[in-house]
Every structure is written in structure tokens, then in C-alpha cells.
Coordinates of C-alpha atoms and ligand atoms in Angstrom, one line a residue:
X30 CA 0.0 0.0 0.0
X31 CA 1.2 3.5 -0.7
X32 CA -0.5 6.9 -0.7
X33 CA 0.1 9.7 -3.3
X34 CA 0.7 13.3 -2.6
X35 CA 0.4 15.9 -5.4
X36 CA 2.1 19.3 -5.1
X37 CA 3.1 22.3 -7.2
X38 CA 6.4 24.2 -6.9
X39 CA 6.9 27.4 -8.9
X40 CA 10.6 27.5 -9.6
X41 CA 10.6 31.1 -10.6
X42 CA 8.7 32.4 -7.5
X43 CA 11.5 32.7 -4.9
X44 CA 10.5 33.3 -1.3
X45 CA 12.6 34.6 1.6
X46 CA 16.2 33.3 1.9
X47 CA 16.7 30.4 4.3
X48 CA 19.3 31.8 6.7
X49 CA 22.2 29.3 6.8
X50 CA 22.3 29.8 10.6
X51 CA 19.1 27.7 11.0
X52 CA 21.6 24.8 10.5
X53 CA 23.5 26.0 13.6
X54 CA 24.8 23.9 16.5
X55 CA 25.2 23.9 20.2
X56 CA 28.0 22.7 22.4
X57 CA 27.7 22.9 26.2
X58 CA 30.0 21.9 29.1
X59 CA 27.7 19.0 29.7
X60 CA 28.6 15.4 30.0
X61 CA 31.0 14.3 27.2
X62 CA 30.1 17.1 24.7
X63 CA 33.2 19.2 25.3
X64 CA 35.5 16.9 27.3
X65 CA 35.9 13.6 25.4
X66 CA 33.8 14.9 22.5
X67 CA 35.3 18.0 21.0
X68 CA 38.3 18.2 23.3
X69 CA 40.6 15.4 24.5
X70 CA 43.7 17.5 25.5
X71 CA 47.1 17.7 23.9
X72 CA 48.3 14.5 25.6
X73 CA 45.6 12.2 24.1
X74 CA 46.5 9.4 21.7
X75 CA 43.7 10.5 19.4
X76 CA 44.8 12.8 16.6
X77 CA 44.3 16.4 17.9
X78 CA 45.3 20.0 17.4
X79 CA 45.7 21.8 20.6
X80 CA 43.6 19.1 22.2
X81 CA 40.7 19.4 19.8
X82 CA 39.7 16.0 18.2
X83 CA 40.5 16.1 14.5
X84 CA 38.2 13.3 13.5
X85 CA 35.2 15.2 15.0
X86 CA 36.3 18.4 13.2
X87 CA 36.6 16.5 9.9
X88 CA 33.2 15.0 10.2
X89 CA 31.6 18.3 11.1
X90 CA 33.3 20.2 8.3
X91 CA 31.3 18.0 5.9
X92 CA 28.2 19.6 7.3
X93 CA 29.3 23.2 6.7
X94 CA 28.1 24.1 10.1
X95 CA 27.4 27.9 10.1
X96 CA 27.7 28.6 13.9
X97 CA 28.4 27.0 17.2
X98 CA 26.7 28.1 20.4
X99 CA 28.9 27.8 23.6
X100 CA 29.4 27.4 26.6
X101 CA 25.8 26.7 27.5
X102 CA 22.8 26.3 28.2
X103 CA 22.4 26.3 31.9
X104 CA 26.2 26.1 32.2
X105 CA 26.5 29.5 30.6
X106 CA 24.9 31.2 33.6
X107 CA 27.4 29.6 36.0
X108 CA 30.5 30.3 33.8
X109 CA 33.0 32.9 34.6
X110 CA 35.1 33.4 31.5
X111 CA 38.3 34.5 33.2
X112 CA 38.5 31.1 34.8
X113 CA 39.1 29.7 31.3
X114 CA 42.0 31.8 30.1
X115 CA 45.8 31.8 30.8
X116 CA 48.0 28.8 31.5
X117 CA 45.9 25.7 32.0
X118 CA 47.7 24.7 35.2
X119 CA 46.7 28.0 36.7
X120 CA 43.0 27.9 35.8
X121 CA 40.7 27.4 38.8
X122 CA 38.4 24.4 38.8
X123 CA 34.7 24.6 39.6
X124 CA 31.8 22.3 40.1
X125 CA 29.5 21.8 37.2
X126 CA 26.4 22.0 39.4
X127 CA 23.8 21.5 36.7
X128 CA 25.3 18.6 34.9
X129 CA 26.3 15.7 37.2
X130 CA 28.1 17.8 39.8
X131 CA 31.4 16.9 38.2
X132 CA 34.6 19.0 38.4
X133 CA 35.2 21.4 35.5
X134 CA 38.9 22.1 35.2
X135 CA 38.4 25.0 32.7
X136 CA 41.0 23.6 30.3
X137 CA 38.6 24.3 27.5
X138 CA 38.0 28.1 27.5
X139 CA 37.7 31.1 25.3
X140 CA 40.9 30.5 23.3
X141 CA 40.2 26.8 22.8
X142 CA 36.6 27.6 21.7
X143 CA 37.7 30.2 19.2
X144 CA 40.4 27.7 17.9
X145 CA 37.7 25.1 17.5
X146 CA 35.5 27.6 15.5
X147 CA 38.5 28.3 13.3
X148 CA 39.1 24.6 12.6
X149 CA 35.4 24.1 11.9
X150 CA 35.2 27.1 9.7
X151 CA 32.2 28.2 11.7
X152 CA 31.0 31.4 13.4
X153 CA 31.1 31.6 17.2
X154 CA 27.8 32.2 19.1
X155 CA 28.7 33.1 22.7
X156 CA 26.2 32.8 25.4
X157 CA 27.0 35.2 28.3
X158 CA 26.3 34.9 32.0
X159 CA 23.4 37.0 33.2
X160 CA 22.3 34.6 36.0
X161 CA 25.4 34.7 38.2
X162 CA 27.6 37.1 36.4
X163 CA 27.8 40.9 36.2
X164 CA 27.3 43.5 33.5
X165 CA 31.0 44.4 33.9
X166 CA 32.1 40.7 33.5
X167 CA 30.1 40.3 30.3
X168 CA 31.2 43.7 28.9
X169 CA 34.9 42.8 29.5
X170 CA 34.5 39.5 27.7
X171 CA 33.2 41.3 24.6
X172 CA 36.2 43.7 24.9
X173 CA 38.7 40.8 25.4
X174 CA 37.4 39.1 22.3
X175 CA 36.7 41.8 19.9
X176 CA 38.6 45.0 20.7
X177 CA 41.7 46.1 18.7
X178 CA 44.3 48.6 19.9
X179 CA 45.0 48.9 23.6
X180 CA 42.9 48.5 26.7
X181 CA 43.2 46.5 29.9
X182 CA 41.2 43.5 28.5
X183 CA 43.1 43.7 25.2
X184 CA 46.5 43.6 27.1
X185 CA 45.1 40.6 28.9
X186 CA 44.3 38.8 25.6
X187 CA 47.7 39.7 24.2
X188 CA 49.4 38.3 27.2
X189 CA 47.6 35.1 26.6
X190 CA 49.0 34.8 23.1
X191 CA 46.3 36.4 20.9
X192 CA 47.4 39.6 19.3
X193 CA 44.5 40.3 16.9
X194 CA 40.9 40.5 18.0
X195 CA 38.5 37.8 16.9
X196 CA 35.3 38.4 15.0
X197 CA 32.3 37.6 17.1
X198 CA 28.8 38.4 15.9
X199 CA 26.3 36.3 17.8
X200 CA 26.0 37.2 21.5
X201 CA 23.5 35.6 23.9
X202 CA 22.3 37.7 26.8
X203 CA 21.9 34.8 29.2
X204 CA 20.0 31.5 28.8
X205 CA 16.6 30.3 30.1
X206 CA 16.5 33.2 32.5
X207 CA 13.0 32.1 33.4
X208 CA 14.7 29.0 34.9
X209 CA 18.3 27.9 35.4
X210 CA 19.5 31.3 34.2
X211 CA 18.2 33.2 37.3
X212 CA 14.5 32.3 37.8
X213 CA 13.4 35.7 36.7
X214 CA 10.1 37.1 35.7
X215 CA 9.7 38.3 32.1
X216 CA 9.5 41.9 33.2
X217 CA 12.6 41.6 35.4
X218 CA 14.7 39.9 32.7
X219 CA 13.6 42.3 30.0
X220 CA 15.1 45.2 32.0
X221 CA 18.2 43.2 32.6
X222 CA 18.5 42.4 28.9
X223 CA 18.4 46.1 28.1
X224 CA 21.1 46.8 30.6
X225 CA 23.4 44.0 29.6
X226 CA 22.9 44.8 25.9
X227 CA 23.9 48.4 26.5
X228 CA 27.4 47.4 27.7
X229 CA 28.0 44.6 25.2
X230 CA 29.6 47.1 22.8
X231 CA 30.5 47.1 19.1
X232 CA 34.3 47.6 18.7
X233 CA 35.6 48.7 15.4
X234 CA 33.7 46.9 12.6
X235 CA 32.7 44.1 14.9
X236 CA 28.9 44.5 15.1
X237 CA 27.3 42.3 17.7
X238 CA 24.0 40.6 17.0
X239 CA 22.6 40.4 20.6
X240 CA 20.1 37.7 21.3
X241 CA 17.8 38.1 24.3
X242 CA 17.1 34.9 26.3
X243 CA 13.6 33.9 25.2
X244 CA 10.7 31.8 26.1
X245 CA 10.2 28.2 26.8
X246 CA 7.9 26.5 24.4
X247 CA 4.6 28.2 23.9
X248 CA 5.1 31.0 26.5
X249 CA 4.1 33.8 24.1
X250 CA 3.8 36.3 27.0
X251 CA 7.6 36.2 27.5
X252 CA 8.2 37.1 23.9
X253 CA 5.6 39.9 24.1
X254 CA 7.3 41.4 27.2
X255 CA 10.7 41.4 25.4
X256 CA 9.2 43.0 22.3
X257 CA 7.4 45.7 24.4
X258 CA 10.7 46.6 26.1
X259 CA 12.3 47.1 22.7
X260 CA 9.7 49.6 21.7
X261 CA 10.2 51.6 24.9
X262 CA 13.7 52.8 24.5
X263 CA 14.9 55.5 26.8
X264 CA 17.6 57.0 24.7
X265 CA 16.6 58.3 21.3
X266 CA 20.3 58.2 20.1
X267 CA 20.3 54.4 20.2
X268 CA 20.5 53.7 16.5
X269 CA 19.2 50.2 16.4
X270 CA 17.3 48.0 18.9
X271 CA 19.3 47.0 22.0
X272 CA 18.9 43.4 21.0
X273 CA 18.4 42.1 17.5
X274 CA 16.8 38.8 18.2
X275 CA 14.7 36.9 20.8
X276 CA 15.3 33.3 21.4
X277 CA 13.0 30.4 22.2
X278 CA 13.7 26.8 23.2
X279 CA 11.6 23.8 22.2
X280 CA 12.4 20.1 22.8
X281 CA 10.6 17.1 21.4
X282 CA 9.8 14.6 24.1
X283 CA 7.3 11.8 23.7
X284 CA 6.7 11.2 27.4
X285 CA 6.9 13.4 30.4
X286 CA 9.9 15.3 31.8
X287 CA 10.1 12.7 34.5
X288 CA 10.0 9.8 32.1
X289 CA 10.8 10.9 28.6
X290 CA 11.0 7.4 27.1
X291 CA 13.8 5.3 25.7
X292 CA 15.8 6.5 22.7
X293 CA 15.8 3.1 21.1
X294 CA 12.8 1.2 22.4
X295 CA 9.5 2.7 21.6
X296 CA 6.0 1.7 20.5
X297 CA 4.3 2.8 17.3
X298 CA 2.1 5.1 19.4
X299 CA 5.2 6.7 21.0
X300 CA 6.7 7.2 17.6
X301 CA 3.7 9.0 16.2
X302 CA 3.4 11.1 19.4
X303 CA 7.1 12.1 18.8
X304 CA 6.3 13.2 15.3
X305 CA 3.2 15.1 16.4
X306 CA 5.3 16.9 19.0
X307 CA 8.0 17.8 16.5
X308 CA 5.4 19.0 14.1
X309 CA 4.2 21.5 16.7
X310 CA 7.4 23.5 16.0
X311 CA 5.3 25.1 13.2
X312 CA 2.7 26.3 15.6
X313 CA 5.4 27.4 18.0
X314 CA 7.2 29.6 15.4
X315 CA 3.9 30.9 14.1
X316 CA 2.8 31.9 17.6
X317 CA 6.0 33.7 18.5
X318 CA 6.1 35.4 15.1
X319 CA 2.6 36.6 15.4
X320 CA 3.3 38.3 18.7
X321 CA 6.5 39.8 17.2
X322 CA 4.5 41.1 14.2
X323 CA 2.5 43.3 16.5
X324 CA 5.5 45.2 17.6
X325 CA 7.9 44.7 14.7
X326 CA 5.8 44.5 11.5
X327 CA 8.9 45.0 9.3
X328 CA 10.4 41.8 10.8
X329 CA 13.7 43.4 11.9
X330 CA 13.9 41.4 15.1
X331 CA 14.7 37.7 14.5
X332 CA 13.6 34.5 16.2
X333 CA 16.5 32.3 17.3
X334 CA 15.5 28.8 18.2
X335 CA 18.8 28.2 19.9
X336 CA 17.9 24.8 21.5
X337 CA 15.8 22.2 19.7
X338 CA 15.8 18.4 19.3
X339 CA 14.8 15.2 20.9
X340 CA 15.3 14.5 24.6
X341 CA 15.0 10.9 25.8
X342 CA 16.0 9.1 29.0
X343 CA 19.7 8.7 29.2
X344 CA 21.2 5.4 28.0
X345 CA 21.0 2.8 30.7
X346 CA 24.1 2.8 32.9
X347 CA 25.2 6.3 31.9
X348 CA 25.4 9.3 34.3
X349 CA 21.9 10.8 34.4
X350 CA 23.5 14.3 34.5
X351 CA 25.3 13.7 31.2
X352 CA 22.2 13.5 28.9
X353 CA 23.8 10.8 26.7
X354 CA 21.3 9.2 24.3
X355 CA 21.3 7.0 21.2
X356 CA 19.9 8.4 18.0
X357 CA 17.7 6.4 15.6
X358 CA 15.8 6.7 12.3
X359 CA 13.1 8.3 14.4
X360 CA 15.5 11.2 15.4
X361 CA 16.4 11.6 11.7
X362 CA 12.8 12.2 10.8
X363 CA 12.4 14.6 13.7
X364 CA 15.3 16.6 12.2
X365 CA 14.0 16.5 8.6
X366 CA 10.5 17.6 9.8
X367 CA 12.0 20.5 11.7
X368 CA 14.0 21.7 8.7
X369 CA 10.9 21.7 6.5
X370 CA 9.3 23.9 9.1
X371 CA 12.3 26.2 9.4
X372 CA 12.3 26.7 5.7
X373 CA 8.7 27.8 5.8
X374 CA 9.5 30.3 8.5
X375 CA 12.5 31.9 6.6
X376 CA 10.9 35.3 6.9
X377 CA 11.5 35.5 10.7
X378 CA 13.6 32.6 11.8
X379 CA 17.2 33.7 11.6
X380 CA 18.9 30.9 13.5
X381 CA 18.4 27.5 15.1
X382 CA 20.8 25.3 17.1
X383 CA 20.4 21.6 17.5
X384 CA 21.0 20.4 21.0
X385 CA 23.7 19.2 21.0
X386 CA 26.5 18.5 18.5
X387 CA 28.4 15.7 20.2
X388 CA 27.4 13.0 22.8
X389 CA 24.5 15.0 24.3
X390 CA 20.8 14.8 23.4
X391 CA 20.2 14.7 19.6
X392 CA 23.8 14.5 18.6
X393 CA 25.5 14.4 15.2
X394 CA 28.3 12.4 16.6
X395 CA 28.7 9.8 19.4
X396 CA 32.1 8.8 20.7
X397 CA 32.9 5.8 22.7
X398 CA 34.3 6.8 26.2
X399 CA 36.7 3.8 26.3
X400 CA 37.9 3.3 22.7
X401 CA 37.2 6.8 21.4
X402 CA 35.5 5.3 18.4
X403 CA 33.4 7.9 16.5
X404 CA 29.9 7.1 15.1
X405 CA 27.9 9.4 12.8
X406 CA 24.2 9.3 13.8
X407 CA 21.1 9.3 11.5
X408 CA 20.6 12.9 12.4
X409 CA 24.1 13.8 11.1
X410 CA 23.1 12.4 7.7
X411 CA 20.0 14.6 7.5
X412 CA 22.1 17.7 8.2
X413 CA 24.5 16.7 5.5
X414 CA 21.8 15.8 2.9
X415 CA 20.1 19.1 3.6
X416 CA 23.0 21.5 3.6
X417 CA 22.3 22.8 0.1
X418 CA 19.3 24.7 1.7
X419 CA 21.7 27.1 3.5
X420 CA 21.3 30.6 2.2
X421 CA 19.0 29.3 -0.6
X422 CA 15.8 31.0 -1.6
X423 CA 12.8 29.1 -0.2
X424 CA 10.2 27.8 -2.7
X425 CA 6.7 27.3 -1.5
X426 CA 5.4 23.8 -1.8
X427 CA 1.6 23.9 -2.6
X428 CA -0.1 20.5 -1.8
X429 CA -3.0 19.9 -4.1
X430 CA -5.9 17.9 -2.9
X431 CA -5.8 15.4 0.0
X432 CA -2.6 14.4 1.6
X433 CA -2.2 11.5 4.0
X434 CA -2.8 12.2 7.6
X435 CA -2.9 10.2 10.9
X436 CA -4.9 11.0 13.9
X437 CA -2.4 11.3 16.7
X438 CA -3.5 12.1 20.3
X439 CA -6.6 13.8 19.0
X440 CA -4.8 16.0 16.4
X441 CA -4.1 15.4 12.7
X442 CA -0.5 14.7 11.6
X443 CA 0.5 15.0 7.9
X444 CA 2.7 12.1 7.3
X445 CA 4.4 13.5 4.2
X446 CA 6.4 16.7 4.5
X447 CA 8.2 18.4 1.7
X448 CA 10.2 21.6 1.4
X449 CA 12.2 23.1 -1.5
X450 CA 14.7 25.9 -2.2
X451 CA 16.8 27.3 -5.1
X452 CA 20.3 28.6 -5.1
X453 CA 22.8 29.3 -7.9
X454 CA 20.5 27.6 -10.4
X455 CA 20.2 24.4 -8.4
X456 CA 16.9 23.1 -7.0
X457 CA 16.9 21.1 -3.7
X458 CA 13.8 19.3 -2.6
X459 CA 13.6 17.5 0.8
X460 CA 10.9 14.9 1.4
X461 CA 10.0 13.0 4.5
X462 CA 7.6 10.1 4.8
X463 CA 6.7 9.8 8.5
X464 CA 4.4 6.9 8.0
X465 CA 5.9 4.0 10.0
X466 CA 4.6 1.3 7.6
X467 CA 3.4 2.6 4.3
X468 CA 5.3 4.0 1.4
X469 CA 4.3 7.3 -0.3
X470 CA 4.6 8.6 -3.8
X471 CA 5.1 12.3 -4.3
X472 CA 4.3 14.0 -7.6
X473 CA 5.6 17.6 -7.8
X474 CA 4.5 19.7 -10.7
X475 CA 7.5 21.9 -11.4
X476 CA 6.4 25.1 -13.0
X477 CA 8.4 28.1 -14.2
X478 CA 11.5 26.2 -15.1
X479 CA 12.9 22.8 -16.2
X480 CA 15.0 20.3 -14.2
X481 CA 17.9 19.3 -16.5
X482 CA 19.7 17.0 -14.2
X483 CA 18.7 14.9 -11.1
X484 CA 20.5 13.3 -8.2
X485 CA 18.7 11.7 -5.3
X486 CA 19.7 10.3 -2.0
X487 CA 17.6 8.2 0.5
X488 CA 18.0 7.7 4.2
X489 CA 15.9 4.9 5.7
X490 CA 16.4 1.6 7.6
X491 CA 14.7 -1.7 8.1
X492 CA 13.2 -0.5 11.4
X493 CA 12.5 2.9 13.0
X494 CA 14.7 2.1 16.0
X495 CA 17.7 1.3 13.8
X496 CA 20.8 3.2 14.9
X497 CA 24.5 3.3 14.4
X498 CA 27.1 1.9 16.8
X499 CA 30.9 1.3 16.5
X500 CA 30.2 -2.3 15.5
X501 CA 27.6 -1.2 13.0
X502 CA 28.4 2.3 12.0
X503 CA 26.3 2.3 8.8
X504 CA 23.1 0.6 10.0
X505 CA 21.5 3.9 9.0
X506 CA 23.3 5.6 6.2
X507 CA 22.2 7.5 3.1
X508 CA 22.4 5.8 -0.3
X509 CA 21.8 6.8 -3.9
X510 CA 18.0 6.7 -4.5
X511 CA 16.8 5.3 -7.8
X512 CA 13.2 6.0 -7.0
X513 CA 13.2 9.6 -8.3
X514 CA 12.7 10.8 -11.9
X515 CA 11.3 13.6 -14.0
X516 CA 8.4 12.9 -16.4
X517 CA 6.5 15.5 -18.4
X518 CA 7.8 18.3 -16.2
X519 CA 6.8 16.5 -13.1
X520 CA 9.1 15.2 -10.4
X521 CA 8.1 11.8 -9.2
X522 CA 9.6 10.5 -5.9
X523 CA 8.9 7.2 -4.3
X524 CA 9.4 7.3 -0.5
X525 CA 9.6 4.0 1.4
X526 CA 8.0 3.9 4.8
X527 CA 9.8 6.0 7.4
X528 CA 12.3 7.6 5.0
X529 CA 13.9 10.9 4.1
X530 CA 15.0 11.7 0.6
X531 CA 16.6 14.7 -1.1
X532 CA 16.4 15.5 -4.8
X533 CA 18.8 18.0 -6.3
X534 CA 19.2 19.2 -9.9
X535 CA 20.0 22.0 -12.3
X536 CA 17.2 24.3 -13.3
X537 CA 17.0 25.8 -16.8
Ligands
AHR666 O1 20.5 21.3 26.3 C1 20.4 20.9 27.7 C2 19.8 22.0 28.5 O2 18.5 22.2 28.1 C3 20.4 23.4 28.4 O3 21.5 23.5 29.2 C4 19.3 24.2 28.9 O4 19.4 25.5 28.3 C5 18.1 23.5 28.5 O5 17.2 23.4 29.6

């Protein structure tokens, strides 16, 4: 059995550009994300540069990751950046209270993070400490990183071996300030955000893009409070809004926060609930964007979804504070569905960051704590297959007639999801079939242009819970798809049950 979906794409009607930063990443001092994941130290037997794992760098370079958020998360509001500079043996240790109560030796700090970004060819996104820090501390971090010439913080940087300032654009004003970042009310934080933003200065041609810490899930009131504060500026000489974006966090969990369910063992019902929860990202972005439209109809303030992804119970036997979870074909479909939604919200969504890149939550890469073996997850493959959408013009996909749906927990879930974009004369179409058991055929009427070449890739597996391990690293891996062709100006794509496909080609 298979269902058919008919759609129309106008190749010559380009929509808003999909900001490459929606393919962004997140690395926190949490579990084995930094230590053992990105960073193993100079003395490690694993190939490294300045302690940074080169196999991790190589794998991530293939994704063209546009930005990396660091040092947290909840950790950011406990982090004091001066503890992480200077000779490693002199750096004070601290307790990572949020994540397992383990000791943090601060060997991975500002210089190591900036070196990592350079190796990855990615832009840094630094999340500053509002919860337990001070305005002065944050202000001096910006100065240390981005100021040229001479000043106390610049002299400090130079003494630590870095002559030239770095370029840093993305700057987070705290994290989850309604919770781990200070348990503030929206009104209280909005005033703090204005104050912190004031002293995070632009030095030379380094222009910060300040991101106010936003809402959890569907708390639209938080977004509204931040937007209201922006439109009540005290000083008329401020040339642009004090912060340029407002963030939001949304995780996909199938169960409850107390029992989120297993990453690898789940029922069909739990699978569909997961997809329905992931699909709500559309409602989430629409809701926050609608609130922002009231205060900012020109859409100058961006939405930054700087934490998203699946959150399951930790793998049995691992530290509950380390958030280490496996990653299956189900996670891959959660990712592909999110990207379709992101592409549809290209007018307001300027950035999104998967939580997190290595060894934590919905990771791209899992590393074995004993052997060091590196495994690419099914989610990694979705990021790689979709990277052509970065900075491409979105193309609207108009579904014609009925499309397959499933009733999930009293709501309707479309089981076929498609998005498309065009860049440099190339079309990229992404297609997900969320149905666990049935195939789907998608017929896309391509108007306003002709596809003169076609390449297709398919990601699927015998079972939804299939995942990769050091023993079976390619249990879920993309392959060339021969189920896609063009006939009479129509693109025909066959999608097996629970699969993700991309079709790319030149447009004339
Ligand atoms: O990504 C894990 C945690 O989830 C982050 O530290 C926090 O911001 C969120 O609650």
C-alpha cells in the first residue's frame, strides 16, 4: 500500500532566503560534549590539534556548520570566562552543578573555543552569563574578544598569546532566564537584557547581534514582554534596537519530563506522538512570530530557536546528568521535519541550534568513552543531505488535494512533509515520509523552469529504532536513490515507509 501526494512548486517564484544559521549547532560543558567529545587534551592518543579532536572536526566540516553556540545552556549562567584563560595549570576548577556535579577544570575556555571555531570554519555564538555574572564581566568578555588597539582587556588577551581581536557576531544575553538562568520574571529579565545589551559594545567593525534569552515552548507572553521593552527605549540616540533577536527553546519529548521514554525502544504510538510533538514547531514559530509582528511588522527582530531536538531518557548505565542518548531513524525524521518547518518560516527565523552536537541529546556524533570510536548518527546524515538549503531562496510547496494524515493524540499529523529551495541555479527538494509502515509517492508539478539533471539520496532503515554503533556504523546511512525521476515536467519521488529523501538538480 502507498499513498500519493500531489504538489506544485513554482521554480521562478522565490520566497525569503533560508538563513544558513538555521543549520546551527550547540556545544555545552555538559557530559561528554566538550571533554571527550570535542576536546581530548594535547596528551591524548587521538589525533588532535591543541587538544581538539581532528576526526570530530573533519566529520563536522562536511556539514558546513554555520555557527556553534557555547558554553551553554544552563552552564553559561554559571560560567566565569576569566577562569578559562591563561596557562591551563593556573586555571581554577569549579563544580558543574547542573550537569552531574562533576569537576570542571576549565581547560577548554575562550581561546580553545575560538580555535575550534576556526578549525570548523564556523562562526562563534557566545552565550553570556546573566544569572550569576555581572554586566562588567560580560562587557569585558566582549572587549577581550573583539577590541583592537590597547585597553586592559586587550592587554590581557595579548598576554595570553592572541594579538588580533577575533570576529564575534552572535552574543546571547543569558540562557533560560525564566529557569536555570536566574529564575526571573519576564519583566525583570527584559530590563536586565536592556542593561546587559547596552554594555556589550561594538568595537571597530565588529557588530554584535545580541540575542535576548527567550521563552520556553509556547510562552508567548515572555516574547511579548521582550518585544514591548524594545519599543520603549529611553535614549533616542540608540541607532538600532538594543537586542536584535529573541530566542526560544523547544524540545521534542514523547513522554513526560520525569519519564521521557527510551531513545531506542518505543512503540508505534510513541513514535507518532514524537512526530506530532515535532510538528508543533510550526505552531510554535507561528505563535511567537505573530506576537512579534504586532511590535515589529517589518520583521527586523529575528527569532532564534537556539535549542531544539529530541530529549530521551539517558542510555541505561550512563550518568543521568550527562544526557547521553542514542539516535535512531526516528530522530532523523524529527530533524528533517524541523527543517521543512524552518524553511517555511524563513521570513522571521534567523537561527536554530540543534541540542547538541556531540554526545549530548540529539547529537550528530557519538564517541565511545573507552575506545574513542566515533559514530555518525542518523541525524548527522539529515544535516549533510540538507546543507544545500543554507542561504538558498525558499520555494513554496503547494499541496494539491488530500494528503495522507494520521490521527495522533486527537490531532491530525500530515505524514508526508516536503520543502524546497533554489540557489545558484540548483533546486533542492527534501521529502520525509513519516508513516511507519506505508510508502508514499510524491508528484511535484515543477512550473516556471525545467529540471535538466537529477540526483537523489535516500535515508531509511529496516526499522525505526535502527541506529549506528561502533560495531555497525552504517546501519542507518544514506544511499543513492533510484526512486526519483522527472516525467513531463513532473518530479516523481517514491518514499519508502519512514524515510527521508533529497532530490537535487540544475534548473533551466
Ligand atoms: O541542552 C540541555 C539543557 O536544556 C540546556 O543547558 C538548557 O538551556 C536546557 O534546559
